[in-house]
Amino acid sequence: MAALLCRQNWAARVRVSKGKKLVTYEAAHPPHYIAHRKGWLSQHTSNLDSEEGAAERLVEDVFIRRFLHGTFVGLLAQEPVLKRRANVLIICLVLFQNIAPAKIYFLAAYTETLFSHFYKCPVKLEFQTVSSMLVYKYLCAPGPHDWMKKPLPSSASWNFPRL
Amino acid sequence: MASRRTGAPAAASLPARQTRGCATRCRSVREEGGGAGTYQVPGRGGKEWYFPEGRVPPFPACAVRDVKMAVRWLGTVSWRQSGQLRGRGRLQAPGSGRAQPGRLCSESASLQKTVSDPGVPNEEVVIPRRKTWDKIAVLQALASTVKRDPTSVHYMIHDDPFLIPKSSTEFHIFALSKQSGENAAKYIIHEFPRYFERDIAEPHIPCLMPENLIPQIEGVSEAALKERIQLRKVKASVDMYDQLLQAGSAVSLKTTNSLLDLLCFYGDREPVRDYLPDKEMTEEFKEIAPIKQKEGRYLRNTKGIGIYNWRENNNAERIFNLMPERNAHSYCTMIRGMVKHGAYMKAFIMYRDLLNERHRADVGTFNALLLAAPRMKENSVERWELTKDLLTCMAQQNVQPNVLTFNNILKGLKYCGALGKTASLQVLNEMKAVNIEPSLASFKHILDTFDVLPGGTGKIIVDILNNIERENVVLQDPDDPLFFVTAMQVCMNLKDLELGYRVHRLLETRGRWRLLSMNLQYAYCARFFTLLCMMEQIDEVMKWYKEMVPSLLYPNYKIMHDLLQAVDAANSLEMLPQVWEDLKQFNHVCRPEILKQVLTLMTREQHPQETQMIFANCAAEIKSMLEDSENTLFSHKWIASILGDMAIIFSRAGRTQDAWNMLEMLQKQNCVPSVLVLDEVLNSIKRSNLPDQALKLVKLAAEFSLPTTPKLASRVLEEFGLSEEQKKILKNISDDSDSDSDSDK
């Protein structure tokens, strides 16, 4: 049912256009697959019944994502996943191996300390590095003779990223 | 069995305890840290389970002991009563909503006094003292169950293959970059504190708030001076003091003393803080100019250049001279500051002034003077005399020595030669007489005096180890962790493996790895491993190697060299491929000495074919490495043997083409191959049956004008089936070489 309406909906969907797009698992699935094939990027309990602070968590998330986007420039292979357990904020990142490991340590320690002081709670950064993009799907625009060709073989990499 | 105990509280207090409700009782157990309580049945009055003698309770064993204790002082409990109580307790225990999980008894639990039935005979009841636990006692107990994991890297390193350091330098770089990241964050926080002041933590967490480093009190006053001293701002406080003096107001003695403390501790320079905003940093850099003093430097300065930086006429001295009145504290501070920063002569002059003014010096001052004493004199006898003078002064002034005093004396005695040996034993006896426990640092200094140089006897260290193993050691002196390094050095000198194991066991118990910093840990492990390589069987060596590398130790060139020698001595050359892998990982293959050693080991004897194949693979890797670097790495003397050995390995493994390539490379380098090389290559050529190749080999030998050319030629003639043409060519070559050798004569 949701699939039928996908033509008119444009939220968080990567569409085929000219050129070849390499799409990760998380980006390739539109939002109606959340809780079916996708998880959540930000996990906290304030959306449960009689829990408070959902708005504050949202604002914090937005700030954290912008900060990470700016600090780890070109290094984020995926959207960061934020998990809140008790008082602790755990930020899970998947980084590329573009820069020297010493610099990754520098940025990670900087982020952890800054966030701890900003939000007055322990902030832990858990990251892993990956050598190239974790491609789930290649989106290529069909050419004039593509109807003659066989369907794409399943050699597209099935690296399911860790969420 | 009824046992009378003394000192029992009066029976009147019992009812009072009894009225404490279950809730309060449980809470008190929880307050005690949870380790001290006996198994408390949450029920009415919190009765204990007790059983008559001889009955086995259905509880874990540690509960039994306590229960028996309970039984013992209650005297003989009648069966009926215990049955009643047990019944009551049992009804409420299982389904109780209060969450008291089975709290097992520890060894010396504090026995909670429970109900006393009127039927029980009135025994003297002794309530043991309440045991207080540290806040982190549970965590420490949990931590003691976990041993060091030899397969993991340091805790600080992130668990990702790209981010794990592969050598000691890399590890240091990662550690430093992590710390500098934190400093960068702290810089931002201190530069813009207004963004970090929103206090949303409940309860308040002070360490996450920005530090207030700017003095609040403006104006010239004594309170402002005190505040600056407290914020550790050296320059600002000195300025404030000068302003106060100029304004004419008197500064109290106490404040001046604290200012002197600040100046002497930091040696008149700002304390180093990496995250200060820039403007403060630039002022600091102008003042750095350590002055080397010629006097008081009879001992070699092993600590580094930075220690001698007490400048002439610096602020501390100036303020000291300006003070209208000085008390003992001022003199003491000055002396300690001078000794800390290397102005030993001045310290002694100040001390003389102190004595003239008839003040009393304190323990810290005497410790500092004792540290400075050996550097004042040249002769060991004079040094010891000076130390004894100081000690007599100390006794006269009735100052009690402490551990650091004795440690400093012992530290000085190691420069006193033979006199020092007898004296240090006397000092040890004094320590025991004054009832001060010798710390690890004292043992370290004694070891230094006696045994560090090779050639000493091993008796002292055995005694010391006996002493330490008996008791639990507490850190008392900043030099304590150095003990392990020195002890292992002594074991190495004595070549005693048993002692080495004992020292290592000392370190392993109770997680004493925490005592060692990274540098010390490296030094200790390097020495331990060298000792093992020298003395142990190869299997044990490999076992320890696997355990220590890479979690504790990134092996450097010398350690690898020792390991290869051990492999050599044990003749177990099948370990070589493993060692080769490690060599590659730690980037030691660039060193020609290591390569040479590895190759000589490989070529020493004939091996079964599989091993030869593996060796040949290693040699191929070396070859590709050489080709990549275009032979710029190695000097002439290494190349000949390296290439020759590689040729031998290739020929033994049956890779003729590679062996021939090696020979060509040798020729290019203008190095002469040895006889063995040529023989082996010829063997391999024979096996692959290439007569042309054999002819080329003889030609090569002839070009080098080797004396073995005729022998080679004759061999080729016999072993190969040559055609007529080839025989003619062979004859030509050998004739040429003969004529050459003739003409040489």
mmCIF file of N, CA, C and O in Angstrom, chain B residues 133-187:
data_model
loop_
_atom_site.group_PDB
_atom_site.id
_atom_site.type_symbol
_atom_site.label_atom_id
_atom_site.label_comp_id
_atom_site.label_asym_id
_atom_site.label_seq_id
_atom_site.Cartn_x
_atom_site.Cartn_y
_atom_site.Cartn_z
ATOM 1 N N TRP B 133 33.217 0.407 54.512
ATOM 2 C CA TRP B 133 33.813 0.115 53.223
ATOM 3 C C TRP B 133 33.968 1.399 52.450
ATOM 4 O O TRP B 133 33.198 2.328 52.580
ATOM 5 N N ASP B 134 34.973 1.383 51.604
ATOM 6 C CA ASP B 134 35.236 2.475 50.695
ATOM 7 C C ASP B 134 34.070 2.596 49.727
ATOM 8 O O ASP B 134 33.338 1.651 49.504
ATOM 9 N N LYS B 135 33.943 3.754 49.069
ATOM 10 C CA LYS B 135 32.840 3.891 48.112
ATOM 11 C C LYS B 135 33.042 2.988 46.919
ATOM 12 O O LYS B 135 32.107 2.582 46.260
ATOM 13 N N ILE B 136 34.279 2.732 46.592
ATOM 14 C CA ILE B 136 34.524 1.948 45.382
ATOM 15 C C ILE B 136 34.966 0.545 45.718
ATOM 16 O O ILE B 136 35.585 -0.132 44.909
ATOM 17 N N ALA B 137 34.624 0.063 46.932
ATOM 18 C CA ALA B 137 35.089 -1.260 47.333
ATOM 19 C C ALA B 137 34.547 -2.346 46.418
ATOM 20 O O ALA B 137 35.267 -3.274 46.051
ATOM 21 N N VAL B 138 33.295 -2.198 46.024
ATOM 22 C CA VAL B 138 32.705 -3.222 45.164
ATOM 23 C C VAL B 138 33.427 -3.249 43.818
ATOM 24 O O VAL B 138 33.747 -4.318 43.283
ATOM 25 N N LEU B 139 33.686 -2.056 43.295
ATOM 26 C CA LEU B 139 34.372 -1.991 42.011
ATOM 27 C C LEU B 139 35.760 -2.592 42.108
ATOM 28 O O LEU B 139 36.213 -3.294 41.207
ATOM 29 N N GLN B 140 36.441 -2.311 43.228
ATOM 30 C CA GLN B 140 37.787 -2.866 43.367
ATOM 31 C C GLN B 140 37.738 -4.375 43.467
ATOM 32 O O GLN B 140 38.581 -5.083 42.894
ATOM 33 N N ALA B 141 36.722 -4.882 44.183
ATOM 34 C CA ALA B 141 36.611 -6.339 44.293
ATOM 35 C C ALA B 141 36.355 -6.958 42.923
ATOM 36 O O ALA B 141 36.946 -7.970 42.562
ATOM 37 N N LEU B 142 35.483 -6.315 42.153
ATOM 38 C CA LEU B 142 35.223 -6.841 40.813
ATOM 39 C C LEU B 142 36.477 -6.781 39.962
ATOM 40 O O LEU B 142 36.775 -7.696 39.204
ATOM 41 N N ALA B 143 37.216 -5.667 40.095
ATOM 42 C CA ALA B 143 38.407 -5.513 39.260
ATOM 43 C C ALA B 143 39.449 -6.546 39.606
ATOM 44 O O ALA B 143 40.222 -6.966 38.752
ATOM 45 N N SER B 144 39.483 -6.979 40.862
ATOM 46 C CA SER B 144 40.529 -7.932 41.226
ATOM 47 C C SER B 144 40.261 -9.320 40.649
ATOM 48 O O SER B 144 41.118 -10.171 40.661
ATOM 49 N N THR B 145 39.057 -9.536 40.135
ATOM 50 C CA THR B 145 38.800 -10.851 39.548
ATOM 51 C C THR B 145 39.275 -10.936 38.108
ATOM 52 O O THR B 145 39.335 -12.014 37.541
ATOM 53 N N VAL B 146 39.602 -9.797 37.535
ATOM 54 C CA VAL B 146 39.945 -9.788 36.119
ATOM 55 C C VAL B 146 41.442 -9.618 35.965
ATOM 56 O O VAL B 146 42.014 -8.698 36.521
ATOM 57 N N LYS B 147 42.063 -10.500 35.239
ATOM 58 C CA LYS B 147 43.497 -10.357 35.021
ATOM 59 C C LYS B 147 43.747 -9.606 33.728
ATOM 60 O O LYS B 147 42.857 -9.372 32.945
ATOM 61 N N ARG B 148 44.981 -9.298 33.528
ATOM 62 C CA ARG B 148 45.350 -8.572 32.313
ATOM 63 C C ARG B 148 45.131 -9.481 31.108
ATOM 64 O O ARG B 148 45.471 -10.648 31.140
ATOM 65 N N ASP B 149 44.592 -8.923 30.050
ATOM 66 C CA ASP B 149 44.330 -9.724 28.857
ATOM 67 C C ASP B 149 45.505 -9.596 27.910
ATOM 68 O O ASP B 149 45.750 -8.526 27.367
ATOM 69 N N PRO B 150 46.254 -10.664 27.685
ATOM 70 C CA PRO B 150 47.465 -10.502 26.883
ATOM 71 C C PRO B 150 47.204 -10.327 25.400
ATOM 72 O O PRO B 150 48.090 -9.917 24.673
ATOM 73 N N THR B 151 45.989 -10.613 24.945
ATOM 74 C CA THR B 151 45.784 -10.503 23.503
ATOM 75 C C THR B 151 45.295 -9.128 23.094
ATOM 76 O O THR B 151 45.201 -8.834 21.919
ATOM 77 N N SER B 152 45.005 -8.285 24.061
ATOM 78 C CA SER B 152 44.449 -6.991 23.678
ATOM 79 C C SER B 152 45.520 -5.928 23.784
ATOM 80 O O SER B 152 46.547 -6.113 24.397
ATOM 81 N N VAL B 153 45.216 -4.809 23.162
ATOM 82 C CA VAL B 153 46.151 -3.698 23.278
ATOM 83 C C VAL B 153 45.759 -2.873 24.503
ATOM 84 O O VAL B 153 44.820 -3.186 25.200
ATOM 85 N N HIS B 154 46.468 -1.802 24.694
ATOM 86 C CA HIS B 154 46.225 -0.927 25.823
ATOM 87 C C HIS B 154 44.786 -0.423 25.810
ATOM 88 O O HIS B 154 44.182 -0.276 24.748
ATOM 89 N N TYR B 155 44.266 -0.182 27.002
ATOM 90 C CA TYR B 155 42.857 0.199 27.114
ATOM 91 C C TYR B 155 42.551 1.482 26.365
ATOM 92 O O TYR B 155 41.437 1.717 25.920
ATOM 93 N N MET B 156 43.538 2.310 26.230
ATOM 94 C CA MET B 156 43.304 3.620 25.644
ATOM 95 C C MET B 156 43.101 3.536 24.142
ATOM 96 O O MET B 156 42.496 4.414 23.544
ATOM 97 N N ILE B 157 43.597 2.483 23.542
ATOM 98 C CA ILE B 157 43.559 2.374 22.087
ATOM 99 C C ILE B 157 42.193 1.859 21.671
ATOM 100 O O ILE B 157 41.635 0.962 22.285
ATOM 101 N N HIS B 158 41.703 2.432 20.617
ATOM 102 C CA HIS B 158 40.395 2.024 20.131
ATOM 103 C C HIS B 158 40.480 0.690 19.397
ATOM 104 O O HIS B 158 41.488 0.370 18.785
ATOM 105 N N ASP B 159 39.398 -0.053 19.469
ATOM 106 C CA ASP B 159 39.460 -1.439 19.023
ATOM 107 C C ASP B 159 39.107 -1.576 17.556
ATOM 108 O O ASP B 159 38.070 -2.102 17.200
ATOM 109 N N ASP B 160 39.988 -1.087 16.710
ATOM 110 C CA ASP B 160 39.717 -1.135 15.279
ATOM 111 C C ASP B 160 41.047 -1.402 14.592
ATOM 112 O O ASP B 160 42.036 -0.788 14.962
ATOM 113 N N PRO B 161 41.112 -2.272 13.614
ATOM 114 C CA PRO B 161 42.429 -2.622 13.061
ATOM 115 C C PRO B 161 43.188 -1.439 12.478
ATOM 116 O O PRO B 161 44.407 -1.379 12.558
ATOM 117 N N PHE B 162 42.445 -0.494 11.950
ATOM 118 C CA PHE B 162 43.119 0.669 11.382
ATOM 119 C C PHE B 162 43.720 1.538 12.466
ATOM 120 O O PHE B 162 44.695 2.253 12.251
ATOM 121 N N LEU B 163 43.149 1.469 13.676
ATOM 122 C CA LEU B 163 43.548 2.403 14.719
ATOM 123 C C LEU B 163 44.473 1.795 15.755
ATOM 124 O O LEU B 163 44.801 2.447 16.722
ATOM 125 N N ILE B 164 44.875 0.545 15.550
ATOM 126 C CA ILE B 164 45.760 -0.078 16.535
ATOM 127 C C ILE B 164 47.194 0.234 16.155
ATOM 128 O O ILE B 164 47.590 0.013 15.014
ATOM 129 N N PRO B 165 47.992 0.729 17.080
ATOM 130 C CA PRO B 165 49.365 1.091 16.736
ATOM 131 C C PRO B 165 50.213 -0.143 16.519
ATOM 132 O O PRO B 165 50.015 -1.167 17.149
ATOM 133 N N LYS B 166 51.177 -0.008 15.620
ATOM 134 C CA LYS B 166 52.000 -1.170 15.322
ATOM 135 C C LYS B 166 53.396 -1.029 15.863
ATOM 136 O O LYS B 166 54.216 -1.903 15.697
ATOM 137 N N SER B 167 53.707 0.077 16.462
ATOM 138 C CA SER B 167 55.033 0.186 17.050
ATOM 139 C C SER B 167 54.928 1.146 18.212
ATOM 140 O O SER B 167 53.911 1.786 18.428
ATOM 141 N N SER B 168 56.008 1.215 18.952
ATOM 142 C CA SER B 168 55.994 2.014 20.166
ATOM 143 C C SER B 168 55.815 3.489 19.856
ATOM 144 O O SER B 168 55.085 4.209 20.555
ATOM 145 N N THR B 169 56.435 3.948 18.770
ATOM 146 C CA THR B 169 56.295 5.368 18.420
ATOM 147 C C THR B 169 54.865 5.673 18.043
ATOM 148 O O THR B 169 54.318 6.704 18.429
ATOM 149 N N GLU B 170 54.258 4.768 17.319
ATOM 150 C CA GLU B 170 52.864 5.017 16.931
ATOM 151 C C GLU B 170 51.982 5.106 18.156
ATOM 152 O O GLU B 170 51.073 5.939 18.227
ATOM 153 N N PHE B 171 52.252 4.229 19.117
ATOM 154 C CA PHE B 171 51.430 4.258 20.326
ATOM 155 C C PHE B 171 51.556 5.594 21.030
ATOM 156 O O PHE B 171 50.570 6.194 21.467
ATOM 157 N N HIS B 172 52.792 6.101 21.104
ATOM 158 C CA HIS B 172 52.972 7.397 21.755
ATOM 159 C C HIS B 172 52.270 8.499 20.999
ATOM 160 O O HIS B 172 51.677 9.395 21.588
ATOM 161 N N ILE B 173 52.338 8.414 19.686
ATOM 162 C CA ILE B 173 51.689 9.461 18.891
ATOM 163 C C ILE B 173 50.190 9.442 19.127
ATOM 164 O O ILE B 173 49.549 10.487 19.277
ATOM 165 N N PHE B 174 49.606 8.239 19.169
ATOM 166 C CA PHE B 174 48.162 8.173 19.380
ATOM 167 C C PHE B 174 47.794 8.700 20.759
ATOM 168 O O PHE B 174 46.812 9.424 20.915
ATOM 169 N N ALA B 175 48.594 8.330 21.749
ATOM 170 C CA ALA B 175 48.293 8.802 23.098
ATOM 171 C C ALA B 175 48.369 10.315 23.159
ATOM 172 O O ALA B 175 47.507 10.980 23.747
ATOM 173 N N LEU B 176 49.399 10.871 22.534
ATOM 174 C CA LEU B 176 49.549 12.317 22.560
ATOM 175 C C LEU B 176 48.436 13.005 21.803
ATOM 176 O O LEU B 176 47.944 14.053 22.231
ATOM 177 N N SER B 177 48.020 12.421 20.673
ATOM 178 C CA SER B 177 46.974 13.104 19.910
ATOM 179 C C SER B 177 45.660 13.050 20.655
ATOM 180 O O SER B 177 44.875 13.997 20.625
ATOM 181 N N LYS B 178 45.427 11.953 21.374
ATOM 182 C CA LYS B 178 44.198 11.886 22.167
ATOM 183 C C LYS B 178 44.215 12.976 23.234
ATOM 184 O O LYS B 178 43.230 13.696 23.433
ATOM 185 N N GLN B 179 45.345 13.096 23.906
ATOM 186 C CA GLN B 179 45.426 14.111 24.952
ATOM 187 C C GLN B 179 45.306 15.505 24.372
ATOM 188 O O GLN B 179 44.690 16.396 24.971
ATOM 189 N N SER B 180 45.889 15.714 23.202
ATOM 190 C CA SER B 180 45.817 17.066 22.649
ATOM 191 C C SER B 180 44.412 17.375 22.174
ATOM 192 O O SER B 180 43.997 18.538 22.186
ATOM 193 N N GLY B 181 43.645 16.334 21.783
ATOM 194 C CA GLY B 181 42.241 16.577 21.487
ATOM 195 C C GLY B 181 41.514 17.084 22.710
ATOM 196 O O GLY B 181 40.725 18.045 22.650
ATOM 197 N N GLU B 182 41.784 16.438 23.846
ATOM 198 C CA GLU B 182 41.124 16.906 25.072
ATOM 199 C C GLU B 182 41.549 18.323 25.419
ATOM 200 O O GLU B 182 40.736 19.141 25.863
ATOM 201 N N ASN B 183 42.827 18.613 25.229
ATOM 202 C CA ASN B 183 43.283 19.975 25.518
ATOM 203 C C ASN B 183 42.634 20.988 24.607
ATOM 204 O O ASN B 183 42.304 22.098 25.034
ATOM 205 N N ALA B 184 42.448 20.611 23.342
ATOM 206 C CA ALA B 184 41.786 21.532 22.417
ATOM 207 C C ALA B 184 40.370 21.826 22.880
ATOM 208 O O ALA B 184 39.919 22.972 22.866
ATOM 209 N N ALA B 185 39.680 20.773 23.333
ATOM 210 C CA ALA B 185 38.317 20.990 23.816
ATOM 211 C C ALA B 185 38.327 21.896 25.043
ATOM 212 O O ALA B 185 37.489 22.789 25.180
ATOM 213 N N LYS B 186 39.283 21.663 25.935
ATOM 214 C CA LYS B 186 39.339 22.489 27.145
ATOM 215 C C LYS B 186 39.652 23.933 26.787
ATOM 216 O O LYS B 186 39.180 24.869 27.435
ATOM 217 N N TYR B 187 40.463 24.114 25.760
ATOM 218 C CA TYR B 187 40.759 25.482 25.326
ATOM 219 C C TYR B 187 39.485 26.187 24.897
ATOM 220 O O TYR B 187 39.222 27.325 25.297
#
